[in-house]
């Protein structure tokens, strides 16, 4: 049995794809007899706390510790044996001794690099090149720290190699118990499109909304379904529905209502949303980016369009609506293609690396 600490960069109370991956690993590892603690810090950089903020932050910290709001309930169900910790920040004094410590976001790797041996052998689960949240030099410097690096995508492994760093490639697993096809693609309204809405620019949601409005001009019966964490976007037309923080069962139902999923990011480590849509039988239109090429094959499992190109995204959506056989082919082949990404395969590889290194 291994005693494993996993470091997250903040609270897990809101849905985040990268957090979901980590929670899936935590659940699977405890079911295999390991001890897992997922550690959530209230803040990442203690130096940024000004004196006048300390009392307010301390009060908020103790309130969330009491209410356990740092946990992912209810959007993700952690196994009862997975321990969670809510700590002020990731200083070693708050970190239990363990056999292994797994950093996630680049800031957690900076903290873990200073931990003594008693905190465990050091691993770094890299799910993206996170330059949107830090200076390029500072982010990439964490890739050269003395950790065993595990990457979720081929393009991340190639980037590590460009820095002279070895890494282990383990593609994500997918939750086929939560997301599956219950409504045959042939029975769906071809003009129903689903899309994640996110307020980070690099998620491309504004491109997606522009694309949907261009499609609507050509196909007046278009119906769009948006879901996400933010409040309802301003100015949505009545043909666009928005679901804020839908429960997993409802999200699966929404995917199964949709003929097409539009994935608009400018960058991704691994695009979980289009994978979930493919699991549920939706055909996909995706931006042609590294994190979508891990499972997207143009004109076989998806239709690619350049990032930041609402016009090309719209053209592809129109094509799938108008060419029913193409939509059904891409939906079928996409659904078949993602079946290989099982959690059993991912956890087997992950646990082997932890045990062997």
mmCIF file of C-alpha atoms in Angstrom:
data_model
loop_
_atom_site.group_PDB
_atom_site.id
_atom_site.type_symbol
_atom_site.label_atom_id
_atom_site.label_comp_id
_atom_site.label_asym_id
_atom_site.label_seq_id
_atom_site.Cartn_x
_atom_site.Cartn_y
_atom_site.Cartn_z
ATOM 1 C CA UNK A 1 0.000 0.000 0.000
ATOM 2 C CA UNK A 2 1.213 3.476 -0.889
ATOM 3 C CA UNK A 3 0.507 6.591 1.113
ATOM 4 C CA UNK A 4 -0.115 9.293 -1.500
ATOM 5 C CA UNK A 5 -0.633 13.042 -1.202
ATOM 6 C CA UNK A 6 -2.030 14.913 -4.222
ATOM 7 C CA UNK A 7 -1.740 18.712 -4.324
ATOM 8 C CA UNK A 8 -4.454 20.799 -5.973
ATOM 9 C CA UNK A 9 -4.147 24.566 -6.489
ATOM 10 C CA UNK A 10 -7.405 25.602 -4.794
ATOM 11 C CA UNK A 11 -10.796 24.467 -3.548
ATOM 12 C CA UNK A 12 -12.588 21.785 -5.545
ATOM 13 C CA UNK A 13 -16.102 23.136 -5.037
ATOM 14 C CA UNK A 14 -16.655 24.084 -8.702
ATOM 15 C CA UNK A 15 -16.352 21.700 -11.676
ATOM 16 C CA UNK A 16 -12.911 21.744 -13.327
ATOM 17 C CA UNK A 17 -11.860 19.130 -15.885
ATOM 18 C CA UNK A 18 -8.334 18.755 -14.527
ATOM 19 C CA UNK A 19 -9.639 18.349 -10.991
ATOM 20 C CA UNK A 20 -12.035 15.662 -12.171
ATOM 21 C CA UNK A 21 -9.096 13.687 -13.569
ATOM 22 C CA UNK A 22 -7.302 13.886 -10.221
ATOM 23 C CA UNK A 23 -10.395 12.892 -8.242
ATOM 24 C CA UNK A 24 -10.888 9.895 -10.545
ATOM 25 C CA UNK A 25 -7.324 8.785 -9.831
ATOM 26 C CA UNK A 26 -7.853 9.283 -6.099
ATOM 27 C CA UNK A 27 -11.013 7.146 -6.111
ATOM 28 C CA UNK A 28 -9.401 4.350 -8.114
ATOM 29 C CA UNK A 29 -6.206 4.313 -6.070
ATOM 30 C CA UNK A 30 -8.005 3.947 -2.729
ATOM 31 C CA UNK A 31 -10.132 1.148 -4.164
ATOM 32 C CA UNK A 32 -6.861 -0.627 -4.959
ATOM 33 C CA UNK A 33 -5.809 -0.432 -1.318
ATOM 34 C CA UNK A 34 -3.742 2.759 -1.323
ATOM 35 C CA UNK A 35 -4.147 5.659 1.087
ATOM 36 C CA UNK A 36 -4.851 8.949 -0.726
ATOM 37 C CA UNK A 37 -5.116 12.485 0.630
ATOM 38 C CA UNK A 38 -6.112 15.304 -1.722
ATOM 39 C CA UNK A 39 -4.860 18.631 -0.388
ATOM 40 C CA UNK A 40 -6.592 21.896 -1.293
ATOM 41 C CA UNK A 41 -4.946 25.218 -0.350
ATOM 42 C CA UNK A 42 -6.936 28.348 0.269
ATOM 43 C CA UNK A 43 -4.222 30.451 -1.363
ATOM 44 C CA UNK A 44 -1.219 29.583 -3.508
ATOM 45 C CA UNK A 45 1.149 32.441 -2.706
ATOM 46 C CA UNK A 46 1.333 33.380 0.966
ATOM 47 C CA UNK A 47 3.539 36.378 0.150
ATOM 48 C CA UNK A 48 0.643 38.030 -1.646
ATOM 49 C CA UNK A 49 -1.468 38.327 1.501
ATOM 50 C CA UNK A 50 -1.394 41.883 2.812
ATOM 51 C CA UNK A 51 -1.618 42.473 6.533
ATOM 52 C CA UNK A 52 -5.061 44.072 6.310
ATOM 53 C CA UNK A 53 -6.409 40.939 4.616
ATOM 54 C CA UNK A 54 -5.117 38.397 7.100
ATOM 55 C CA UNK A 55 -8.016 38.513 9.561
ATOM 56 C CA UNK A 56 -10.646 38.259 6.826
ATOM 57 C CA UNK A 57 -8.794 35.419 5.118
ATOM 58 C CA UNK A 58 -8.354 33.566 8.403
ATOM 59 C CA UNK A 59 -12.088 33.820 9.112
ATOM 60 C CA UNK A 60 -12.948 32.546 5.636
ATOM 61 C CA UNK A 61 -10.470 29.704 5.981
ATOM 62 C CA UNK A 62 -12.027 28.438 9.223
ATOM 63 C CA UNK A 63 -15.563 28.822 7.873
ATOM 64 C CA UNK A 64 -14.776 26.697 4.822
ATOM 65 C CA UNK A 65 -12.909 24.193 6.945
ATOM 66 C CA UNK A 66 -15.985 23.806 9.149
ATOM 67 C CA UNK A 67 -18.449 23.601 6.242
ATOM 68 C CA UNK A 68 -16.120 21.399 4.119
ATOM 69 C CA UNK A 69 -16.828 23.621 1.113
ATOM 70 C CA UNK A 70 -13.416 22.795 -0.337
ATOM 71 C CA UNK A 71 -14.683 19.389 -1.411
ATOM 72 C CA UNK A 72 -16.150 18.669 -4.878
ATOM 73 C CA UNK A 73 -19.580 17.724 -3.538
ATOM 74 C CA UNK A 74 -22.011 17.511 -5.233
ATOM 75 C CA UNK A 75 -20.509 17.735 -8.739
ATOM 76 C CA UNK A 76 -18.101 14.851 -8.089
ATOM 77 C CA UNK A 77 -18.573 12.006 -5.635
ATOM 78 C CA UNK A 78 -15.338 11.147 -3.859
ATOM 79 C CA UNK A 79 -14.899 7.662 -2.437
ATOM 80 C CA UNK A 80 -15.402 7.636 1.322
ATOM 81 C CA UNK A 81 -11.812 6.488 1.828
ATOM 82 C CA UNK A 82 -10.329 9.472 0.011
ATOM 83 C CA UNK A 83 -9.188 11.965 2.616
ATOM 84 C CA UNK A 84 -9.336 15.684 1.806
ATOM 85 C CA UNK A 85 -7.448 18.473 3.545
ATOM 86 C CA UNK A 86 -8.171 22.202 3.469
ATOM 87 C CA UNK A 87 -4.985 24.079 4.291
ATOM 88 C CA UNK A 88 -4.112 27.808 4.344
ATOM 89 C CA UNK A 89 -1.328 27.275 1.797
ATOM 90 C CA UNK A 90 1.013 24.501 0.703
ATOM 91 C CA UNK A 91 3.827 25.019 3.173
ATOM 92 C CA UNK A 92 5.378 21.728 4.248
ATOM 93 C CA UNK A 93 4.109 22.148 7.828
ATOM 94 C CA UNK A 94 0.572 21.515 6.557
ATOM 95 C CA UNK A 95 1.499 18.477 4.454
ATOM 96 C CA UNK A 96 1.362 15.007 6.058
ATOM 97 C CA UNK A 97 4.284 12.641 5.619
ATOM 98 C CA UNK A 98 3.742 10.172 2.786
ATOM 99 C CA UNK A 99 5.429 7.806 0.376
ATOM 100 C CA UNK A 100 4.543 9.936 -2.629
ATOM 101 C CA UNK A 101 3.536 13.536 -3.305
ATOM 102 C CA UNK A 102 1.910 14.383 -6.642
ATOM 103 C CA UNK A 103 1.965 18.020 -7.798
ATOM 104 C CA UNK A 104 -0.641 19.157 -10.307
ATOM 105 C CA UNK A 105 -0.740 22.840 -11.305
ATOM 106 C CA UNK A 106 2.657 24.504 -11.780
ATOM 107 C CA UNK A 107 2.307 26.500 -8.546
ATOM 108 C CA UNK A 108 1.931 23.282 -6.541
ATOM 109 C CA UNK A 109 5.132 21.965 -8.117
ATOM 110 C CA UNK A 110 6.984 25.061 -6.887
ATOM 111 C CA UNK A 111 5.811 24.360 -3.352
ATOM 112 C CA UNK A 112 6.548 20.628 -3.513
ATOM 113 C CA UNK A 113 10.070 21.189 -4.837
ATOM 114 C CA UNK A 114 11.070 22.423 -1.354
ATOM 115 C CA UNK A 115 9.528 19.512 0.565
ATOM 116 C CA UNK A 116 11.873 17.223 2.524
ATOM 117 C CA UNK A 117 12.143 13.483 1.806
ATOM 118 C CA UNK A 118 9.563 12.647 4.452
ATOM 119 C CA UNK A 119 6.799 14.158 2.319
ATOM 120 C CA UNK A 120 7.368 11.485 -0.305
ATOM 121 C CA UNK A 121 8.929 10.853 -3.693
ATOM 122 C CA UNK A 122 7.956 13.641 -6.062
ATOM 123 C CA UNK A 123 5.724 13.289 -9.113
ATOM 124 C CA UNK A 124 4.235 15.951 -11.356
ATOM 125 C CA UNK A 125 0.992 15.239 -13.199
ATOM 126 C CA UNK A 126 1.046 17.683 -16.112
ATOM 127 C CA UNK A 127 -2.305 18.250 -17.803
ATOM 128 C CA UNK A 128 -1.487 21.426 -19.743
ATOM 129 C CA UNK A 129 1.141 24.057 -20.456
ATOM 130 C CA UNK A 130 -0.379 26.509 -17.996
ATOM 131 C CA UNK A 131 1.060 29.760 -19.333
ATOM 132 C CA UNK A 132 -2.341 31.467 -19.033
ATOM 133 C CA UNK A 133 -1.836 31.561 -15.251
ATOM 134 C CA UNK A 134 1.838 32.506 -15.036
ATOM 135 C CA UNK A 135 4.875 33.789 -16.896
ATOM 136 C CA UNK A 136 6.155 31.346 -19.521
ATOM 137 C CA UNK A 137 9.605 31.146 -17.930
ATOM 138 C CA UNK A 138 8.226 30.456 -14.461
ATOM 139 C CA UNK A 139 5.763 27.838 -15.672
ATOM 140 C CA UNK A 140 8.281 25.974 -17.829
ATOM 141 C CA UNK A 141 10.876 26.097 -15.034
ATOM 142 C CA UNK A 142 8.650 23.695 -13.076
ATOM 143 C CA UNK A 143 8.985 21.207 -15.934
ATOM 144 C CA UNK A 144 12.714 20.916 -15.201
ATOM 145 C CA UNK A 145 12.368 20.302 -11.461
ATOM 146 C CA UNK A 146 13.496 16.949 -10.089
ATOM 147 C CA UNK A 147 10.113 15.239 -10.317
ATOM 148 C CA UNK A 148 8.974 12.207 -12.257
ATOM 149 C CA UNK A 149 6.736 13.826 -14.873
ATOM 150 C CA UNK A 150 3.499 12.208 -16.033
ATOM 151 C CA UNK A 151 1.791 13.857 -19.016
ATOM 152 C CA UNK A 152 -1.716 13.240 -20.320
ATOM 153 C CA UNK A 153 -1.057 14.060 -23.988
ATOM 154 C CA UNK A 154 1.495 13.375 -26.688
ATOM 155 C CA UNK A 155 2.017 17.070 -27.353
ATOM 156 C CA UNK A 156 2.933 17.625 -23.700
ATOM 157 C CA UNK A 157 5.451 14.797 -23.866
ATOM 158 C CA UNK A 158 6.965 16.397 -26.955
ATOM 159 C CA UNK A 159 7.205 19.734 -25.154
ATOM 160 C CA UNK A 160 8.922 18.091 -22.183
ATOM 161 C CA UNK A 161 11.404 16.454 -24.571
ATOM 162 C CA UNK A 162 12.141 19.865 -26.103
ATOM 163 C CA UNK A 163 13.314 20.931 -22.628
ATOM 164 C CA UNK A 164 15.453 17.814 -22.318
ATOM 165 C CA UNK A 165 13.033 16.238 -19.846
ATOM 166 C CA UNK A 166 11.807 12.651 -19.805
ATOM 167 C CA UNK A 167 8.157 11.981 -19.035
ATOM 168 C CA UNK A 168 5.639 9.153 -18.915
ATOM 169 C CA UNK A 169 2.630 9.435 -21.223
ATOM 170 C CA UNK A 170 -0.654 8.263 -19.691
ATOM 171 C CA UNK A 171 -3.772 9.381 -21.587
ATOM 172 C CA UNK A 172 -6.809 10.262 -19.521
ATOM 173 C CA UNK A 173 -9.475 7.768 -18.678
ATOM 174 C CA UNK A 174 -13.130 8.524 -19.332
ATOM 175 C CA UNK A 175 -16.098 7.810 -17.069
ATOM 176 C CA UNK A 176 -18.286 5.510 -19.149
ATOM 177 C CA UNK A 177 -20.540 4.948 -16.142
ATOM 178 C CA UNK A 178 -21.488 8.622 -16.085
ATOM 179 C CA UNK A 179 -21.560 9.339 -19.836
ATOM 180 C CA UNK A 180 -23.021 6.949 -22.369
ATOM 181 C CA UNK A 181 -25.288 6.923 -25.398
ATOM 182 C CA UNK A 182 -28.968 6.434 -24.559
ATOM 183 C CA UNK A 183 -30.480 8.186 -27.585
ATOM 184 C CA UNK A 184 -29.373 6.982 -31.051
ATOM 185 C CA UNK A 185 -27.799 9.790 -33.128
ATOM 186 C CA UNK A 186 -30.275 9.092 -35.941
ATOM 187 C CA UNK A 187 -33.160 9.985 -33.622
ATOM 188 C CA UNK A 188 -31.830 13.437 -32.730
ATOM 189 C CA UNK A 189 -32.770 16.776 -34.218
ATOM 190 C CA UNK A 190 -29.743 17.547 -36.436
ATOM 191 C CA UNK A 191 -30.052 21.256 -35.636
ATOM 192 C CA UNK A 192 -29.437 20.860 -31.876
ATOM 193 C CA UNK A 193 -25.932 21.911 -30.793
ATOM 194 C CA UNK A 194 -24.363 21.803 -27.320
ATOM 195 C CA UNK A 195 -21.396 23.889 -26.143
ATOM 196 C CA UNK A 196 -19.518 24.578 -22.913
ATOM 197 C CA UNK A 197 -19.646 28.231 -21.868
ATOM 198 C CA UNK A 198 -16.605 29.514 -19.984
ATOM 199 C CA UNK A 199 -15.545 33.053 -19.096
ATOM 200 C CA UNK A 200 -11.816 32.499 -19.717
ATOM 201 C CA UNK A 201 -10.902 33.964 -23.109
ATOM 202 C CA UNK A 202 -8.808 30.959 -24.138
ATOM 203 C CA UNK A 203 -11.839 28.680 -23.909
ATOM 204 C CA UNK A 204 -13.165 30.450 -27.016
ATOM 205 C CA UNK A 205 -16.774 30.721 -25.845
ATOM 206 C CA UNK A 206 -17.282 34.077 -27.546
ATOM 207 C CA UNK A 207 -16.077 32.503 -30.807
ATOM 208 C CA UNK A 208 -18.593 29.745 -30.258
ATOM 209 C CA UNK A 209 -21.474 32.133 -29.633
ATOM 210 C CA UNK A 210 -20.558 34.072 -32.759
ATOM 211 C CA UNK A 211 -20.407 30.828 -34.735
ATOM 212 C CA UNK A 212 -23.815 29.740 -33.455
ATOM 213 C CA UNK A 213 -25.341 33.056 -34.474
ATOM 214 C CA UNK A 214 -23.859 32.680 -37.955
ATOM 215 C CA UNK A 215 -25.358 29.183 -38.188
ATOM 216 C CA UNK A 216 -28.740 30.495 -37.058
ATOM 217 C CA UNK A 217 -28.802 32.933 -39.979
ATOM 218 C CA UNK A 218 -28.566 29.987 -42.365
ATOM 219 C CA UNK A 219 -30.555 27.445 -40.362
ATOM 220 C CA UNK A 220 -33.380 29.279 -38.546
ATOM 221 C CA UNK A 221 -34.477 26.137 -36.671
ATOM 222 C CA UNK A 222 -31.121 25.903 -34.844
ATOM 223 C CA UNK A 223 -31.394 25.239 -31.120
ATOM 224 C CA UNK A 224 -28.329 25.696 -28.911
ATOM 225 C CA UNK A 225 -27.675 24.308 -25.434
ATOM 226 C CA UNK A 226 -24.991 25.963 -23.300
ATOM 227 C CA UNK A 227 -23.751 24.800 -19.912
ATOM 228 C CA UNK A 228 -21.046 26.000 -17.555
ATOM 229 C CA UNK A 229 -20.063 27.411 -14.175
ATOM 230 C CA UNK A 230 -20.541 31.191 -14.741
ATOM 231 C CA UNK A 231 -23.833 33.002 -14.461
ATOM 232 C CA UNK A 232 -25.995 33.101 -17.571
ATOM 233 C CA UNK A 233 -24.207 35.040 -20.330
ATOM 234 C CA UNK A 234 -25.822 38.423 -21.050
ATOM 235 C CA UNK A 235 -27.902 38.912 -24.148
ATOM 236 C CA UNK A 236 -28.719 35.262 -24.925
ATOM 237 C CA UNK A 237 -31.465 34.807 -27.509
ATOM 238 C CA UNK A 238 -34.497 32.656 -26.746
ATOM 239 C CA UNK A 239 -33.219 29.853 -29.004
ATOM 240 C CA UNK A 240 -30.213 29.379 -26.682
ATOM 241 C CA UNK A 241 -30.756 27.546 -23.386
ATOM 242 C CA UNK A 242 -28.232 27.861 -20.547
ATOM 243 C CA UNK A 243 -27.716 25.361 -17.735
ATOM 244 C CA UNK A 244 -25.543 26.531 -14.875
ATOM 245 C CA UNK A 245 -23.736 23.772 -12.970
ATOM 246 C CA UNK A 246 -25.886 20.911 -14.273
ATOM 247 C CA UNK A 247 -25.675 17.690 -12.326
ATOM 248 C CA UNK A 248 -23.863 14.881 -14.109
ATOM 249 C CA UNK A 249 -27.039 12.965 -14.974
ATOM 250 C CA UNK A 250 -28.598 16.073 -16.507
ATOM 251 C CA UNK A 251 -25.429 16.842 -18.473
ATOM 252 C CA UNK A 252 -25.468 13.311 -19.900
ATOM 253 C CA UNK A 253 -29.104 13.850 -20.903
ATOM 254 C CA UNK A 254 -28.224 17.156 -22.590
ATOM 255 C CA UNK A 255 -25.419 15.504 -24.569
ATOM 256 C CA UNK A 256 -27.877 12.811 -25.652
ATOM 257 C CA UNK A 257 -30.353 15.435 -26.850
ATOM 258 C CA UNK A 258 -27.671 17.093 -28.965
ATOM 259 C CA UNK A 259 -26.706 16.101 -32.475
ATOM 260 C CA UNK A 260 -23.518 18.179 -32.458
ATOM 261 C CA UNK A 261 -21.035 19.361 -29.834
ATOM 262 C CA UNK A 262 -19.066 22.526 -30.552
ATOM 263 C CA UNK A 263 -15.640 22.683 -28.831
ATOM 264 C CA UNK A 264 -14.065 26.112 -29.220
ATOM 265 C CA UNK A 265 -10.903 26.314 -27.077
ATOM 266 C CA UNK A 266 -7.747 28.031 -28.299
ATOM 267 C CA UNK A 267 -5.681 25.579 -26.252
ATOM 268 C CA UNK A 268 -6.331 22.443 -24.191
ATOM 269 C CA UNK A 269 -4.231 19.807 -22.507
ATOM 270 C CA UNK A 270 -6.934 17.260 -23.293
ATOM 271 C CA UNK A 271 -10.482 18.307 -24.182
ATOM 272 C CA UNK A 272 -12.770 16.460 -21.785
ATOM 273 C CA UNK A 273 -16.041 18.056 -22.933
ATOM 274 C CA UNK A 274 -15.895 16.845 -26.558
ATOM 275 C CA UNK A 275 -14.862 13.413 -25.254
ATOM 276 C CA UNK A 276 -17.958 13.306 -23.059
ATOM 277 C CA UNK A 277 -20.094 14.337 -26.029
ATOM 278 C CA UNK A 278 -18.560 11.588 -28.194
ATOM 279 C CA UNK A 279 -19.257 9.056 -25.443
ATOM 280 C CA UNK A 280 -22.906 10.148 -25.616
ATOM 281 C CA UNK A 281 -23.118 9.888 -29.407
ATOM 282 C CA UNK A 282 -22.858 13.531 -30.491
ATOM 283 C CA UNK A 283 -20.840 14.423 -33.580
ATOM 284 C CA UNK A 284 -18.203 17.047 -32.829
ATOM 285 C CA UNK A 285 -16.870 20.216 -34.392
ATOM 286 C CA UNK A 286 -13.606 21.151 -32.705
ATOM 287 C CA UNK A 287 -10.838 23.691 -32.962
ATOM 288 C CA UNK A 288 -7.712 22.195 -34.491
ATOM 289 C CA UNK A 289 -5.474 22.357 -31.411
ATOM 290 C CA UNK A 290 -3.027 19.968 -29.764
ATOM 291 C CA UNK A 291 -5.352 18.889 -26.968
ATOM 292 C CA UNK A 292 -8.136 17.993 -29.424
ATOM 293 C CA UNK A 293 -5.835 16.016 -31.719
ATOM 294 C CA UNK A 294 -5.363 13.465 -28.930
ATOM 295 C CA UNK A 295 -8.697 11.918 -29.948
ATOM 296 C CA UNK A 296 -9.946 13.993 -32.896
ATOM 297 C CA UNK A 297 -9.280 12.837 -36.471
ATOM 298 C CA UNK A 298 -10.530 15.224 -39.144
ATOM 299 C CA UNK A 299 -13.470 13.883 -41.160
ATOM 300 C CA UNK A 300 -13.377 10.618 -39.192
ATOM 301 C CA UNK A 301 -14.124 11.407 -35.532
ATOM 302 C CA UNK A 302 -14.654 15.166 -35.867
ATOM 303 C CA UNK A 303 -14.566 18.161 -38.173
ATOM 304 C CA UNK A 304 -11.671 20.479 -37.335
ATOM 305 C CA UNK A 305 -11.633 24.252 -37.813
ATOM 306 C CA UNK A 306 -8.861 26.720 -36.972
ATOM 307 C CA UNK A 307 -8.955 28.216 -33.476
ATOM 308 C CA UNK A 308 -10.329 31.771 -33.246
ATOM 309 C CA UNK A 309 -12.309 31.294 -36.480
ATOM 310 C CA UNK A 310 -16.057 31.568 -35.803
ATOM 311 C CA UNK A 311 -16.755 31.509 -39.548
ATOM 312 C CA UNK A 312 -15.035 28.158 -40.088
ATOM 313 C CA UNK A 313 -16.625 26.682 -36.978
ATOM 314 C CA UNK A 314 -20.019 27.788 -38.289
ATOM 315 C CA UNK A 315 -19.337 26.265 -41.723
ATOM 316 C CA UNK A 316 -18.585 22.900 -40.123
ATOM 317 C CA UNK A 317 -21.705 22.976 -37.970
ATOM 318 C CA UNK A 318 -23.829 23.820 -41.011
ATOM 319 C CA UNK A 319 -22.203 20.989 -42.940
ATOM 320 C CA UNK A 320 -23.068 18.433 -40.260
ATOM 321 C CA UNK A 321 -26.651 19.699 -40.011
ATOM 322 C CA UNK A 322 -27.164 19.565 -43.761
ATOM 323 C CA UNK A 323 -25.275 16.317 -44.458
ATOM 324 C CA UNK A 324 -26.992 13.825 -42.213
ATOM 325 C CA UNK A 325 -24.954 10.788 -43.293
ATOM 326 C CA UNK A 326 -21.709 12.620 -42.519
ATOM 327 C CA UNK A 327 -23.013 13.593 -39.082
ATOM 328 C CA UNK A 328 -24.033 10.030 -38.301
ATOM 329 C CA UNK A 329 -20.695 8.670 -39.532
ATOM 330 C CA UNK A 330 -18.680 11.065 -37.391
ATOM 331 C CA UNK A 331 -20.902 10.435 -34.376
ATOM 332 C CA UNK A 332 -20.505 6.663 -34.752
ATOM 333 C CA UNK A 333 -16.761 6.704 -35.385
ATOM 334 C CA UNK A 334 -16.141 9.215 -32.599
ATOM 335 C CA UNK A 335 -18.132 7.110 -30.162
ATOM 336 C CA UNK A 336 -16.158 4.001 -31.123
ATOM 337 C CA UNK A 337 -12.799 5.766 -31.001
ATOM 338 C CA UNK A 338 -13.060 7.024 -27.415
ATOM 339 C CA UNK A 339 -13.929 3.576 -26.031
ATOM 340 C CA UNK A 340 -10.195 2.860 -25.737
ATOM 341 C CA UNK A 341 -9.708 5.532 -23.039
ATOM 342 C CA UNK A 342 -10.736 3.535 -19.987
ATOM 343 C CA UNK A 343 -9.931 4.410 -16.413
ATOM 344 C CA UNK A 344 -8.708 0.877 -15.763
ATOM 345 C CA UNK A 345 -5.999 1.339 -18.365
ATOM 346 C CA UNK A 346 -5.035 4.780 -17.066
ATOM 347 C CA UNK A 347 -4.926 3.744 -13.400
ATOM 348 C CA UNK A 348 -2.955 0.568 -14.177
ATOM 349 C CA UNK A 349 -0.290 2.703 -15.825
ATOM 350 C CA UNK A 350 -0.391 5.430 -13.164
ATOM 351 C CA UNK A 351 -0.096 3.003 -10.244
ATOM 352 C CA UNK A 352 2.716 1.131 -11.997
ATOM 353 C CA UNK A 353 4.723 4.356 -12.343
ATOM 354 C CA UNK A 354 4.182 5.244 -8.689
ATOM 355 C CA UNK A 355 5.271 1.795 -7.553
ATOM 356 C CA UNK A 356 8.218 1.367 -9.901
ATOM 357 C CA UNK A 357 9.857 4.782 -9.718
#
